[in-house]
PDB file of C-alpha atoms in Angstrom:
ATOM      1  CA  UNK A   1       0.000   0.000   0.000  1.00  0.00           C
ATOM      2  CA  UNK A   2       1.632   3.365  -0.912  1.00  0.00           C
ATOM      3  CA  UNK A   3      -0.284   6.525   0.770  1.00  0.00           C
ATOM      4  CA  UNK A   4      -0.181  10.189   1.189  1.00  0.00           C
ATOM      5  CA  UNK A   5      -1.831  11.013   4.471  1.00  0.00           C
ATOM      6  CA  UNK A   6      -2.062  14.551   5.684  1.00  0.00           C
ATOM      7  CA  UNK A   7      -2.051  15.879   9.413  1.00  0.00           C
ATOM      8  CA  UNK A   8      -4.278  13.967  11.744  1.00  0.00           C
ATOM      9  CA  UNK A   9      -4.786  11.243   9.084  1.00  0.00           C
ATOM     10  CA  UNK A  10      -5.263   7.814   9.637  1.00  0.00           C
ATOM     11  CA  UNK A  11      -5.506   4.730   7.125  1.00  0.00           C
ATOM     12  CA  UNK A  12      -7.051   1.105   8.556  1.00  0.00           C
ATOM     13  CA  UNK A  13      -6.286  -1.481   6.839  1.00  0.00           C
ATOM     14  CA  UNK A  14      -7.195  -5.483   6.963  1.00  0.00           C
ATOM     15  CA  UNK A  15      -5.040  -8.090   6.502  1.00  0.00           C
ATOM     16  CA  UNK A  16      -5.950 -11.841   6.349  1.00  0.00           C
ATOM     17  CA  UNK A  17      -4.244 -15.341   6.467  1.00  0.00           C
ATOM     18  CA  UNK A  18      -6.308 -18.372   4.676  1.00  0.00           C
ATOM     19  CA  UNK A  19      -6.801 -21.062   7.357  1.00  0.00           C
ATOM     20  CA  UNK A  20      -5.375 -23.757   5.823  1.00  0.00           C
ATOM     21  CA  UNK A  21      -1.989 -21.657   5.280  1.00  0.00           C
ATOM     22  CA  UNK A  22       0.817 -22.300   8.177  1.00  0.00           C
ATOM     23  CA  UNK A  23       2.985 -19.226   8.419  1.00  0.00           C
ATOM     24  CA  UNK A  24       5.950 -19.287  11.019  1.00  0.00           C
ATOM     25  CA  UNK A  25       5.994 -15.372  11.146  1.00  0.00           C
ATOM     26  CA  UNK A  26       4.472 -12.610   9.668  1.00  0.00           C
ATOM     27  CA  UNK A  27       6.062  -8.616   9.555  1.00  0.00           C
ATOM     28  CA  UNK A  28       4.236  -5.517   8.720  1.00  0.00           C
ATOM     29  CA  UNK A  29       6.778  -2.842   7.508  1.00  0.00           C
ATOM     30  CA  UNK A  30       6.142   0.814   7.454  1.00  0.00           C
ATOM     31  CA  UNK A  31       8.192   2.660   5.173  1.00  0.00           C
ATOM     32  CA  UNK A  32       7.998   6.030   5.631  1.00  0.00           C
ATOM     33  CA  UNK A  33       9.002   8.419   2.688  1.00  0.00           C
ATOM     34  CA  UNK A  34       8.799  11.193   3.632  1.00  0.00           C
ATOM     35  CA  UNK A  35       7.212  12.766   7.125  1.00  0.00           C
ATOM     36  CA  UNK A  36       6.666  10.318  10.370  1.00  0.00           C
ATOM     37  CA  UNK A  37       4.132   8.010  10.183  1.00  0.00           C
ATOM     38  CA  UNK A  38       3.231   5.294  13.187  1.00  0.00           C
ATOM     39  CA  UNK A  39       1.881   1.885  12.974  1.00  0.00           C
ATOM     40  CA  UNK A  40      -0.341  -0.094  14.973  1.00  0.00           C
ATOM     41  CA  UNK A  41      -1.270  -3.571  14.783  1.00  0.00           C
ATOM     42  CA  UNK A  42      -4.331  -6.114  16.513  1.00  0.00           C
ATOM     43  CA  UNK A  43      -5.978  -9.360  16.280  1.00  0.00           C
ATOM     44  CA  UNK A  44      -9.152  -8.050  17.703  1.00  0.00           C
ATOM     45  CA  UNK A  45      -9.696  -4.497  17.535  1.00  0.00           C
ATOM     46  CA  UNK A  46     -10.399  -3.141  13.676  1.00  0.00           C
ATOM     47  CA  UNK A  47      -9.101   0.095  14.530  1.00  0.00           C
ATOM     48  CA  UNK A  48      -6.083   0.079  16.604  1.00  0.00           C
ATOM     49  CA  UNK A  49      -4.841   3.113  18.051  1.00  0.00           C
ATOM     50  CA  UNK A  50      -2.157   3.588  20.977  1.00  0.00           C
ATOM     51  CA  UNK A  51      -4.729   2.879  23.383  1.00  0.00           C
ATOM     52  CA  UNK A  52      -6.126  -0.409  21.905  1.00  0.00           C
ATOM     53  CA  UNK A  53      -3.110  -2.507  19.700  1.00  0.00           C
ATOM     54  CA  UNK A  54      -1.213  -6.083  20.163  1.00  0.00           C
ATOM     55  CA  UNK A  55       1.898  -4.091  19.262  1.00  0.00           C
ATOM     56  CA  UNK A  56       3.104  -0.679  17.969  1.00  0.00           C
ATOM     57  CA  UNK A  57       5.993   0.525  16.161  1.00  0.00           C
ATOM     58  CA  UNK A  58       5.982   4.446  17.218  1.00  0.00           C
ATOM     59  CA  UNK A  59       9.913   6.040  16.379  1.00  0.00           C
ATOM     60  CA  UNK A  60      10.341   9.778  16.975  1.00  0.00           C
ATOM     61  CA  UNK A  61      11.648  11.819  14.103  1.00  0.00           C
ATOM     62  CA  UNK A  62      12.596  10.764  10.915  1.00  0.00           C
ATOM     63  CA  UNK A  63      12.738   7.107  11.334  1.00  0.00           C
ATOM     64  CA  UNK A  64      12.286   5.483   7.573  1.00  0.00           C
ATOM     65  CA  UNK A  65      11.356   1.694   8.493  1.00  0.00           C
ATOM     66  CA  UNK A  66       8.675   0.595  11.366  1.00  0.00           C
ATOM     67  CA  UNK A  67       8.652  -2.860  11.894  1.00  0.00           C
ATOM     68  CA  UNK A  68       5.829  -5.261  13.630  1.00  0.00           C
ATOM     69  CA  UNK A  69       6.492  -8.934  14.018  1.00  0.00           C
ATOM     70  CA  UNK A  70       3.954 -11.197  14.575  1.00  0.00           C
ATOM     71  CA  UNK A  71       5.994 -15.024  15.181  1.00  0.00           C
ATOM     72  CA  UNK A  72       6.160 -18.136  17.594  1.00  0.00           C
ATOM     73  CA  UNK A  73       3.963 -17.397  20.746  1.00  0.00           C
ATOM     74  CA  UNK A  74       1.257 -15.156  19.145  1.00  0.00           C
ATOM     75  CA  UNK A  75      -0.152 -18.557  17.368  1.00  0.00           C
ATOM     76  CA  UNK A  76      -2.039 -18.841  15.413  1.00  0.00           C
ATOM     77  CA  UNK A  77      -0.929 -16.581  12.812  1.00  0.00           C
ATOM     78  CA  UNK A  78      -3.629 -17.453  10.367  1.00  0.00           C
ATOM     79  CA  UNK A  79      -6.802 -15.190  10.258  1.00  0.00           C
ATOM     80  CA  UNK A  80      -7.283 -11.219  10.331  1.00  0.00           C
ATOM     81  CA  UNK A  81      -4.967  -8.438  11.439  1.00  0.00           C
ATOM     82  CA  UNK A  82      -6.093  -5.390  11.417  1.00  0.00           C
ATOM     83  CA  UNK A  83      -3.157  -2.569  10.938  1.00  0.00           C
ATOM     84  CA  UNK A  84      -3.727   1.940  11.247  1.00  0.00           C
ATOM     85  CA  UNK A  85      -1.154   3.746  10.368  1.00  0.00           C
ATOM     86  CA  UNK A  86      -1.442   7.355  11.646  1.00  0.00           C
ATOM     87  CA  UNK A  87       0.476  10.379  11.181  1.00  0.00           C
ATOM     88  CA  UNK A  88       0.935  13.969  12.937  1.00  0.00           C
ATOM     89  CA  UNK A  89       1.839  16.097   9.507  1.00  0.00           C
ATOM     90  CA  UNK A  90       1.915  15.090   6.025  1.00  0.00           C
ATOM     91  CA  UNK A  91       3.605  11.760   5.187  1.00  0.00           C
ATOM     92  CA  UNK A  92       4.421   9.661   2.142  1.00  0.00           C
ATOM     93  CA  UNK A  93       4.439   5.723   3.235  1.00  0.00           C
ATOM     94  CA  UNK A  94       4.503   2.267   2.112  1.00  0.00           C
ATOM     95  CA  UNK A  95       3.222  -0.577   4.367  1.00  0.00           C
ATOM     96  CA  UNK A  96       4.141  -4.069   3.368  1.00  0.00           C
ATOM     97  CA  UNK A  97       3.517  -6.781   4.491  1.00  0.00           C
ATOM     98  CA  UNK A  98       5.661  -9.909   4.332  1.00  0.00           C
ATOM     99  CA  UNK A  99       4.104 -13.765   5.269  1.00  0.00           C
ATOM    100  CA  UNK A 100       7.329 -16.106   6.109  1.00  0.00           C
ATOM    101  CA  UNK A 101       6.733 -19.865   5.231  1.00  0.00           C
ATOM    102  CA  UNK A 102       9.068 -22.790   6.299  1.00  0.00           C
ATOM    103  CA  UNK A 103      10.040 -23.796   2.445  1.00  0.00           C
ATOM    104  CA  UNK A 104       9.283 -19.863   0.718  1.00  0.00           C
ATOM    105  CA  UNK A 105       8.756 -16.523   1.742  1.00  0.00           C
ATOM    106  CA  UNK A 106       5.967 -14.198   0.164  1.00  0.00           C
ATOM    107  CA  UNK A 107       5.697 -10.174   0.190  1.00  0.00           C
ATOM    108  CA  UNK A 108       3.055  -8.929  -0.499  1.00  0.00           C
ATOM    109  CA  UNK A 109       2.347  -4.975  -1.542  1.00  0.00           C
ATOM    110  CA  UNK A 110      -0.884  -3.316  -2.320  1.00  0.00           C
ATOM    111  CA  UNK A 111      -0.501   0.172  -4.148  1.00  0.00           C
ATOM    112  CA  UNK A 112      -3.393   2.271  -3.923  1.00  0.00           C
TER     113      UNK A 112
END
């Protein structure tokens, strides 16, 4: 997914696992391009915020990569994740998100 979000913005976005899939980890990278963006990342809640995530990647200034890592212990992997990514100011981003298998590993990238 490649965005421009402007000041107070904030992009949801749902990710989901077939059942019958067996992932041993999966990461959710934020690049930002330009500005700061922040990502946040839950099972359960559809719109997670800093309040209400499994995990958050939050970097002060002009950090380009944010990285969540869902893996061993957060079983099962397969299903829904819901991801916001929110930003302060204008910001350029990509999110991508990248599904590691035992035998492959897929990426995969929406552009909007």
């Amino acid at each position: 997914l490649f965005h421009d979000s402007y000041m107070g913005n904030t992009v949801n976005v749902k990710f989901s696992i077939p059942e019958d899939d067996d992932p041993l980890s999966v990461l959710f990278i934020l690049t930002s391009l330009n500005g700061d963006s922040d990502l946040y990342s839950s099972r359960t809640q559809e719109r997670p915020d800093a309040s209400n995530s499994d995990y958050s990647s939050v970097l002060d200034g002009e950090s380009f990569k944010d990285v969540i890592q869902y893996a061993e212990g957060d079983e099962p992997l397969t299903g829904v994740y819901y991801l916001t990514v929110t930003s302060k100011a204008y910001s350029r981003f990509s999110l991508l998100a990248k599904v590691h298998r035992e035998e492959q590993e897929d990426s995969h990238q929406r552009t909007a």
